[in-house]
Amino acid sequence: RKEVEQDPGPFNVPEGATVAFNCTYSNSASQSFFWYRQDCRKEPKLLMSVYSSGNEDGRFTAQLNRASQYISLLIRDSKLSDSATYLCVVGRGSTLGRLYFGRGTQLTVWP
Amino acid sequence: ETGVTQTPRHLVMGMTNKKSLKCEQHLGHNAMYWYKQSAKKPLELMFVYSLEERVENNSVPSRFSPECPNSSHLFLHLHTLQPEDSALYLCASSQEDTSTNEKLFFGSGTQLSVL
């Protein structure tokens, strides 16, 4: 079983739509959780960390469900510039560099 | 300016060539990484350096040879690669021993094609 699983998509939504991505992880010992964004032919960039209590950054809301071992990302009022691949990333917290990346979910926002 | 600089951006090489990828970080971090990203696959961790010492070699073939001369520079030496090694190679850095040690800052990557 893969460490981190994501629906690769693609998700195609109109501007202004709300879209949600889920991600599941296999190791219950995982301690840190992130969403990274990767534009086409570019490097991944940290979008936001995911905290147990859930957290929000503008139009983006991330939530963690430890019992079910899944993480979600909600994007409200989608913009054209949100088009990218969103990577779910899970860490063990204790070992340097031990981050597990999902394949990513591709999002295209159309006008 | 990106905090992590990688060169070259693109590289085409034959299977008998020897080339090197270079990475430099300007963030004052003390850990650096090489990742491989193949099409339709998750990022794969290749090597981790902490305070210039290699702390992880993730079962990478010996045709990939990393070098970390100081905490700001990281190289990946390539020789006798195979076509299946064609991928995007990403360098990253982070600051160890902080609450943010798992937040990675990536370079723009080297798109490698092996013919």
PDB file of C-alpha atoms in Angstrom:
ATOM      1  CA  ARG A   1       0.000   0.000   0.000  1.00  0.00           C
ATOM      2  CA  LYS A   2       1.306   3.441  -0.890  1.00  0.00           C
ATOM      3  CA  GLU A   3       2.238   5.795   1.929  1.00  0.00           C
ATOM      4  CA  VAL A   4       0.144   8.612   0.512  1.00  0.00           C
ATOM      5  CA  GLU A   5      -2.689   8.260  -1.966  1.00  0.00           C
ATOM      6  CA  GLN A   6      -4.421  10.970  -3.918  1.00  0.00           C
ATOM      7  CA  ASP A   7      -6.930  11.039  -6.720  1.00  0.00           C
ATOM      8  CA  PRO A   8      -4.823  12.277  -9.654  1.00  0.00           C
ATOM      9  CA  GLY A   9      -7.814  13.989 -11.267  1.00  0.00           C
ATOM     10  CA  PRO A  10      -7.903  16.016 -13.379  1.00  0.00           C
ATOM     11  CA  PHE A  11     -10.425  18.275 -11.736  1.00  0.00           C
ATOM     12  CA  ASN A  12     -11.816  20.829 -14.175  1.00  0.00           C
ATOM     13  CA  VAL A  13     -13.890  23.557 -12.549  1.00  0.00           C
ATOM     14  CA  PRO A  14     -15.168  26.998 -13.578  1.00  0.00           C
ATOM     15  CA  GLU A  15     -13.943  30.172 -11.967  1.00  0.00           C
ATOM     16  CA  GLY A  16     -15.681  30.834  -8.700  1.00  0.00           C
ATOM     17  CA  ALA A  17     -16.360  27.182  -7.959  1.00  0.00           C
ATOM     18  CA  THR A  18     -15.506  25.415  -4.732  1.00  0.00           C
ATOM     19  CA  VAL A  19     -13.371  22.320  -5.102  1.00  0.00           C
ATOM     20  CA  ALA A  20     -12.119  19.804  -2.553  1.00  0.00           C
ATOM     21  CA  PHE A  21      -9.291  17.302  -2.661  1.00  0.00           C
ATOM     22  CA  ASN A  22      -8.776  14.396  -0.325  1.00  0.00           C
ATOM     23  CA  CYS A  23      -5.686  12.435   0.471  1.00  0.00           C
ATOM     24  CA  THR A  24      -5.208   9.319   2.592  1.00  0.00           C
ATOM     25  CA  TYR A  25      -2.090   8.132   4.359  1.00  0.00           C
ATOM     26  CA  SER A  26      -1.238   4.647   5.511  1.00  0.00           C
ATOM     27  CA  ASN A  27       1.020   5.139   8.531  1.00  0.00           C
ATOM     28  CA  SER A  28      -0.779   6.041  11.738  1.00  0.00           C
ATOM     29  CA  ALA A  29       2.536   7.254  13.208  1.00  0.00           C
ATOM     30  CA  SER A  30       2.572  10.185  10.791  1.00  0.00           C
ATOM     31  CA  GLN A  31       2.886  13.465  12.624  1.00  0.00           C
ATOM     32  CA  SER A  32       3.081  16.276  10.109  1.00  0.00           C
ATOM     33  CA  PHE A  33       0.969  17.080   7.116  1.00  0.00           C
ATOM     34  CA  PHE A  34       1.258  19.555   4.284  1.00  0.00           C
ATOM     35  CA  TRP A  35      -0.166  20.619   0.987  1.00  0.00           C
ATOM     36  CA  TYR A  36       2.299  21.685  -1.674  1.00  0.00           C
ATOM     37  CA  ARG A  37       1.438  23.265  -4.972  1.00  0.00           C
ATOM     38  CA  GLN A  38       3.327  22.505  -8.187  1.00  0.00           C
ATOM     39  CA  ASP A  39       2.810  24.475 -11.370  1.00  0.00           C
ATOM     40  CA  CYS A  40       3.533  22.827 -14.704  1.00  0.00           C
ATOM     41  CA  ARG A  41       7.279  22.320 -15.185  1.00  0.00           C
ATOM     42  CA  LYS A  42       8.044  24.125 -11.926  1.00  0.00           C
ATOM     43  CA  GLU A  43       9.169  23.098  -8.479  1.00  0.00           C
ATOM     44  CA  PRO A  44       6.759  22.261  -5.641  1.00  0.00           C
ATOM     45  CA  LYS A  45       6.076  25.077  -3.203  1.00  0.00           C
ATOM     46  CA  LEU A  46       4.598  24.821   0.251  1.00  0.00           C
ATOM     47  CA  LEU A  47       0.970  25.922   0.190  1.00  0.00           C
ATOM     48  CA  MET A  48       0.083  25.272   3.801  1.00  0.00           C
ATOM     49  CA  SER A  49       0.677  23.025   6.746  1.00  0.00           C
ATOM     50  CA  VAL A  50      -2.263  21.032   8.059  1.00  0.00           C
ATOM     51  CA  TYR A  51      -3.002  21.142  11.770  1.00  0.00           C
ATOM     52  CA  SER A  52      -5.170  18.839  13.839  1.00  0.00           C
ATOM     53  CA  SER A  53      -7.648  21.595  14.544  1.00  0.00           C
ATOM     54  CA  GLY A  54      -7.912  22.509  10.888  1.00  0.00           C
ATOM     55  CA  ASN A  55      -6.625  25.740   9.474  1.00  0.00           C
ATOM     56  CA  GLU A  56      -7.558  28.339   6.946  1.00  0.00           C
ATOM     57  CA  ASP A  57      -5.524  30.666   4.768  1.00  0.00           C
ATOM     58  CA  GLY A  58      -7.700  32.971   2.727  1.00  0.00           C
ATOM     59  CA  ARG A  59      -9.660  30.859   0.252  1.00  0.00           C
ATOM     60  CA  PHE A  60      -7.866  27.667   1.302  1.00  0.00           C
ATOM     61  CA  THR A  61      -8.957  25.421   4.147  1.00  0.00           C
ATOM     62  CA  ALA A  62      -7.076  22.320   5.226  1.00  0.00           C
ATOM     63  CA  GLN A  63      -8.364  19.652   7.565  1.00  0.00           C
ATOM     64  CA  LEU A  64      -6.939  16.551   9.140  1.00  0.00           C
ATOM     65  CA  ASN A  65      -8.842  13.498  10.281  1.00  0.00           C
ATOM     66  CA  ARG A  66      -6.433  11.298  12.228  1.00  0.00           C
ATOM     67  CA  ALA A  67      -8.987   8.613  12.981  1.00  0.00           C
ATOM     68  CA  SER A  68      -9.644   8.023   9.304  1.00  0.00           C
ATOM     69  CA  GLN A  69      -6.135   9.008   8.234  1.00  0.00           C
ATOM     70  CA  TYR A  70      -7.095  11.511   5.628  1.00  0.00           C
ATOM     71  CA  ILE A  71      -6.335  15.113   4.828  1.00  0.00           C
ATOM     72  CA  SER A  72      -8.432  17.484   2.813  1.00  0.00           C
ATOM     73  CA  LEU A  73      -7.929  20.765   0.986  1.00  0.00           C
ATOM     74  CA  LEU A  74     -10.843  23.005   0.144  1.00  0.00           C
ATOM     75  CA  ILE A  75     -10.483  25.864  -2.319  1.00  0.00           C
ATOM     76  CA  ARG A  76     -13.281  28.417  -2.392  1.00  0.00           C
ATOM     77  CA  ASP A  77     -13.959  30.935  -5.148  1.00  0.00           C
ATOM     78  CA  SER A  78     -11.471  29.290  -7.528  1.00  0.00           C
ATOM     79  CA  LYS A  79      -9.266  31.549  -9.609  1.00  0.00           C
ATOM     80  CA  LEU A  80      -7.595  30.807 -12.933  1.00  0.00           C
ATOM     81  CA  SER A  81      -4.294  31.096 -11.119  1.00  0.00           C
ATOM     82  CA  ASP A  82      -5.222  28.166  -8.870  1.00  0.00           C
ATOM     83  CA  SER A  83      -4.649  25.818 -11.814  1.00  0.00           C
ATOM     84  CA  ALA A  84      -1.810  23.550 -10.705  1.00  0.00           C
ATOM     85  CA  THR A  85      -1.067  20.150  -9.233  1.00  0.00           C
ATOM     86  CA  TYR A  86      -1.641  19.873  -5.503  1.00  0.00           C
ATOM     87  CA  LEU A  87       0.642  17.492  -3.632  1.00  0.00           C
ATOM     88  CA  CYS A  88      -0.341  15.906  -0.356  1.00  0.00           C
ATOM     89  CA  VAL A  89       2.712  15.399   1.845  1.00  0.00           C
ATOM     90  CA  VAL A  90       2.996  13.450   5.082  1.00  0.00           C
ATOM     91  CA  GLY A  91       5.910  13.335   7.511  1.00  0.00           C
ATOM     92  CA  ARG A  92       6.894  11.073  10.365  1.00  0.00           C
ATOM     93  CA  GLY A  93       8.178  14.007  12.359  1.00  0.00           C
ATOM     94  CA  SER A  94      11.175  12.259  13.799  1.00  0.00           C
ATOM     95  CA  THR A  95      13.459  11.558  10.888  1.00  0.00           C
ATOM     96  CA  LEU A  96      15.011  14.301   8.859  1.00  0.00           C
ATOM     97  CA  GLY A  97      13.836  14.286   5.305  1.00  0.00           C
ATOM     98  CA  ARG A  98      11.319  11.522   5.814  1.00  0.00           C
ATOM     99  CA  LEU A  99       8.477  13.077   3.896  1.00  0.00           C
ATOM    100  CA  TYR A 100       6.135  11.064   1.747  1.00  0.00           C
ATOM    101  CA  PHE A 101       4.618  12.689  -1.305  1.00  0.00           C
ATOM    102  CA  GLY A 102       1.415  11.795  -3.069  1.00  0.00           C
ATOM    103  CA  ARG A 103       1.264  11.749  -6.854  1.00  0.00           C
ATOM    104  CA  GLY A 104      -0.645  14.991  -6.826  1.00  0.00           C
ATOM    105  CA  THR A 105      -4.103  16.083  -7.910  1.00  0.00           C
ATOM    106  CA  GLN A 106      -4.312  18.158 -11.054  1.00  0.00           C
ATOM    107  CA  LEU A 107      -6.668  21.124 -11.008  1.00  0.00           C
ATOM    108  CA  THR A 108      -7.665  23.232 -13.998  1.00  0.00           C
ATOM    109  CA  VAL A 109      -9.837  26.298 -13.443  1.00  0.00           C
ATOM    110  CA  TRP A 110     -11.477  27.560 -16.633  1.00  0.00           C
ATOM    111  CA  PRO A 111     -12.965  30.987 -17.321  1.00  0.00           C
TER     112      PRO A 111
ATOM    113  CA  GLU B   1      14.987  35.486  -6.134  1.00  0.00           C
ATOM    114  CA  THR B   2      14.466  31.846  -5.273  1.00  0.00           C
ATOM    115  CA  GLY B   3      16.249  30.704  -2.135  1.00  0.00           C
ATOM    116  CA  VAL B   4      17.445  27.511  -3.825  1.00  0.00           C
ATOM    117  CA  THR B   5      19.194  27.713  -7.180  1.00  0.00           C
ATOM    118  CA  GLN B   6      19.729  24.732  -9.442  1.00  0.00           C
ATOM    119  CA  THR B   7      21.715  24.451 -12.637  1.00  0.00           C
ATOM    120  CA  PRO B   8      21.372  23.472 -15.378  1.00  0.00           C
ATOM    121  CA  ARG B   9      17.616  23.770 -15.958  1.00  0.00           C
ATOM    122  CA  HIS B  10      17.735  21.256 -18.777  1.00  0.00           C
ATOM    123  CA  LEU B  11      20.241  18.518 -19.568  1.00  0.00           C
ATOM    124  CA  VAL B  12      20.407  15.991 -22.371  1.00  0.00           C
ATOM    125  CA  MET B  13      23.072  13.356 -22.089  1.00  0.00           C
ATOM    126  CA  GLY B  14      24.081  10.080 -23.616  1.00  0.00           C
ATOM    127  CA  MET B  15      24.446   6.935 -21.588  1.00  0.00           C
ATOM    128  CA  THR B  16      28.233   7.178 -21.616  1.00  0.00           C
ATOM    129  CA  ASN B  17      28.463  10.815 -20.559  1.00  0.00           C
ATOM    130  CA  LYS B  18      29.425  12.203 -17.189  1.00  0.00           C
ATOM    131  CA  LYS B  19      27.659  15.318 -15.968  1.00  0.00           C
ATOM    132  CA  SER B  20      26.947  17.081 -12.693  1.00  0.00           C
ATOM    133  CA  LEU B  21      23.937  18.888 -11.312  1.00  0.00           C
ATOM    134  CA  LYS B  22      24.568  21.818  -9.018  1.00  0.00           C
ATOM    135  CA  CYS B  23      22.436  23.221  -6.231  1.00  0.00           C
ATOM    136  CA  GLU B  24      23.019  26.243  -4.017  1.00  0.00           C
ATOM    137  CA  GLN B  25      20.809  27.442  -1.185  1.00  0.00           C
ATOM    138  CA  HIS B  26      20.818  30.999   0.132  1.00  0.00           C
ATOM    139  CA  LEU B  27      18.528  30.405   3.094  1.00  0.00           C
ATOM    140  CA  GLY B  28      21.056  29.493   5.752  1.00  0.00           C
ATOM    141  CA  HIS B  29      19.602  25.994   6.052  1.00  0.00           C
ATOM    142  CA  ASN B  30      21.639  23.082   7.330  1.00  0.00           C
ATOM    143  CA  ALA B  31      19.990  20.200   5.472  1.00  0.00           C
ATOM    144  CA  MET B  32      19.862  19.568   1.748  1.00  0.00           C
ATOM    145  CA  TYR B  33      18.173  16.924  -0.363  1.00  0.00           C
ATOM    146  CA  TRP B  34      17.990  15.420  -3.805  1.00  0.00           C
ATOM    147  CA  TYR B  35      14.610  14.235  -5.062  1.00  0.00           C
ATOM    148  CA  LYS B  36      13.632  12.542  -8.312  1.00  0.00           C
ATOM    149  CA  GLN B  37      10.270  13.202  -9.954  1.00  0.00           C
ATOM    150  CA  SER B  38       9.263  10.910 -12.791  1.00  0.00           C
ATOM    151  CA  ALA B  39       6.132  11.345 -14.849  1.00  0.00           C
ATOM    152  CA  LYS B  40       2.978  10.138 -13.085  1.00  0.00           C
ATOM    153  CA  LYS B  41       4.947   9.139  -9.971  1.00  0.00           C
ATOM    154  CA  PRO B  42       5.392  10.750  -6.568  1.00  0.00           C
ATOM    155  CA  LEU B  43       8.580  12.526  -5.647  1.00  0.00           C
ATOM    156  CA  GLU B  44      11.206  10.031  -4.564  1.00  0.00           C
ATOM    157  CA  LEU B  45      13.795  10.958  -1.961  1.00  0.00           C
ATOM    158  CA  MET B  46      17.306  10.105  -3.148  1.00  0.00           C
ATOM    159  CA  PHE B  47      19.785  11.610  -0.696  1.00  0.00           C
ATOM    160  CA  VAL B  48      19.743  13.684   2.477  1.00  0.00           C
ATOM    161  CA  TYR B  49      22.654  15.703   3.815  1.00  0.00           C
ATOM    162  CA  SER B  50      22.595  17.174   7.286  1.00  0.00           C
ATOM    163  CA  LEU B  51      25.431  19.468   8.317  1.00  0.00           C
ATOM    164  CA  GLU B  52      27.345  18.269   5.251  1.00  0.00           C
ATOM    165  CA  GLU B  53      27.137  14.612   6.228  1.00  0.00           C
ATOM    166  CA  ARG B  54      25.058  12.175   4.263  1.00  0.00           C
ATOM    167  CA  VAL B  55      22.395  10.813   6.534  1.00  0.00           C
ATOM    168  CA  GLU B  56      20.367   8.918   4.016  1.00  0.00           C
ATOM    169  CA  ASN B  57      20.939   7.120   0.772  1.00  0.00           C
ATOM    170  CA  ASN B  58      17.610   5.833  -0.312  1.00  0.00           C
ATOM    171  CA  SER B  59      18.800   2.772  -2.253  1.00  0.00           C
ATOM    172  CA  VAL B  60      19.932   4.873  -5.156  1.00  0.00           C
ATOM    173  CA  PRO B  61      22.090   3.209  -7.865  1.00  0.00           C
ATOM    174  CA  SER B  62      25.773   4.030  -7.716  1.00  0.00           C
ATOM    175  CA  ARG B  63      25.613   5.805 -11.056  1.00  0.00           C
ATOM    176  CA  PHE B  64      24.256   8.710  -8.996  1.00  0.00           C
ATOM    177  CA  SER B  65      26.914  10.160  -6.700  1.00  0.00           C
ATOM    178  CA  PRO B  66      26.134  13.099  -4.393  1.00  0.00           C
ATOM    179  CA  GLU B  67      28.614  15.558  -2.980  1.00  0.00           C
ATOM    180  CA  CYS B  68      28.079  18.199  -0.320  1.00  0.00           C
ATOM    181  CA  PRO B  69      31.215  20.347   0.126  1.00  0.00           C
ATOM    182  CA  ASN B  70      29.500  22.758   2.535  1.00  0.00           C
ATOM    183  CA  SER B  71      26.076  23.509   3.911  1.00  0.00           C
ATOM    184  CA  SER B  72      25.179  25.770   0.990  1.00  0.00           C
ATOM    185  CA  HIS B  73      26.165  23.598  -1.947  1.00  0.00           C
ATOM    186  CA  LEU B  74      25.072  20.203  -3.162  1.00  0.00           C
ATOM    187  CA  PHE B  75      26.057  18.330  -6.299  1.00  0.00           C
ATOM    188  CA  LEU B  76      24.739  15.240  -8.008  1.00  0.00           C
ATOM    189  CA  HIS B  77      27.325  13.573 -10.235  1.00  0.00           C
ATOM    190  CA  LEU B  78      25.903  11.442 -13.007  1.00  0.00           C
ATOM    191  CA  HIS B  79      27.652   8.746 -15.020  1.00  0.00           C
ATOM    192  CA  THR B  80      26.577   5.910 -17.291  1.00  0.00           C
ATOM    193  CA  LEU B  81      22.917   6.701 -16.793  1.00  0.00           C
ATOM    194  CA  GLN B  82      20.065   4.727 -18.297  1.00  0.00           C
ATOM    195  CA  PRO B  83      17.091   6.051 -20.279  1.00  0.00           C
ATOM    196  CA  GLU B  84      14.811   5.263 -17.321  1.00  0.00           C
ATOM    197  CA  ASP B  85      16.780   7.837 -15.307  1.00  0.00           C
ATOM    198  CA  SER B  86      15.164  10.580 -17.380  1.00  0.00           C
ATOM    199  CA  ALA B  87      13.205  12.692 -14.913  1.00  0.00           C
ATOM    200  CA  LEU B  88      13.028  16.010 -13.105  1.00  0.00           C
ATOM    201  CA  TYR B  89      15.703  16.183 -10.403  1.00  0.00           C
ATOM    202  CA  LEU B  90      14.890  18.537  -7.586  1.00  0.00           C
ATOM    203  CA  CYS B  91      17.163  19.916  -4.921  1.00  0.00           C
ATOM    204  CA  ALA B  92      15.646  21.102  -1.655  1.00  0.00           C
ATOM    205  CA  SER B  93      16.767  22.503   1.678  1.00  0.00           C
ATOM    206  CA  SER B  94      15.355  22.807   5.172  1.00  0.00           C
ATOM    207  CA  GLN B  95      16.438  23.917   8.611  1.00  0.00           C
ATOM    208  CA  GLU B  96      17.006  20.997  10.967  1.00  0.00           C
ATOM    209  CA  ASP B  97      16.239  21.127  14.680  1.00  0.00           C
ATOM    210  CA  THR B  98      13.364  23.530  14.364  1.00  0.00           C
ATOM    211  CA  SER B  99       9.653  23.126  14.266  1.00  0.00           C
ATOM    212  CA  THR B 100       9.854  23.789  10.543  1.00  0.00           C
ATOM    213  CA  ASN B 101      12.441  21.160   9.720  1.00  0.00           C
ATOM    214  CA  GLU B 102      10.064  19.364   7.433  1.00  0.00           C
ATOM    215  CA  LYS B 103       9.193  22.417   5.381  1.00  0.00           C
ATOM    216  CA  LEU B 104      11.130  22.036   2.204  1.00  0.00           C
ATOM    217  CA  PHE B 105      12.244  24.767  -0.141  1.00  0.00           C
ATOM    218  CA  PHE B 106      12.835  23.438  -3.616  1.00  0.00           C
ATOM    219  CA  GLY B 107      15.017  24.584  -6.445  1.00  0.00           C
ATOM    220  CA  SER B 108      13.521  24.892  -9.914  1.00  0.00           C
ATOM    221  CA  GLY B 109      14.816  21.477 -10.886  1.00  0.00           C
ATOM    222  CA  THR B 110      16.870  19.985 -13.692  1.00  0.00           C
ATOM    223  CA  GLN B 111      14.892  18.260 -16.433  1.00  0.00           C
ATOM    224  CA  LEU B 112      17.183  15.409 -17.442  1.00  0.00           C
ATOM    225  CA  SER B 113      16.846  13.383 -20.624  1.00  0.00           C
ATOM    226  CA  VAL B 114      19.065  10.357 -21.140  1.00  0.00           C
ATOM    227  CA  LEU B 115      19.342   9.181 -24.729  1.00  0.00           C
TER     228      LEU B 115
END
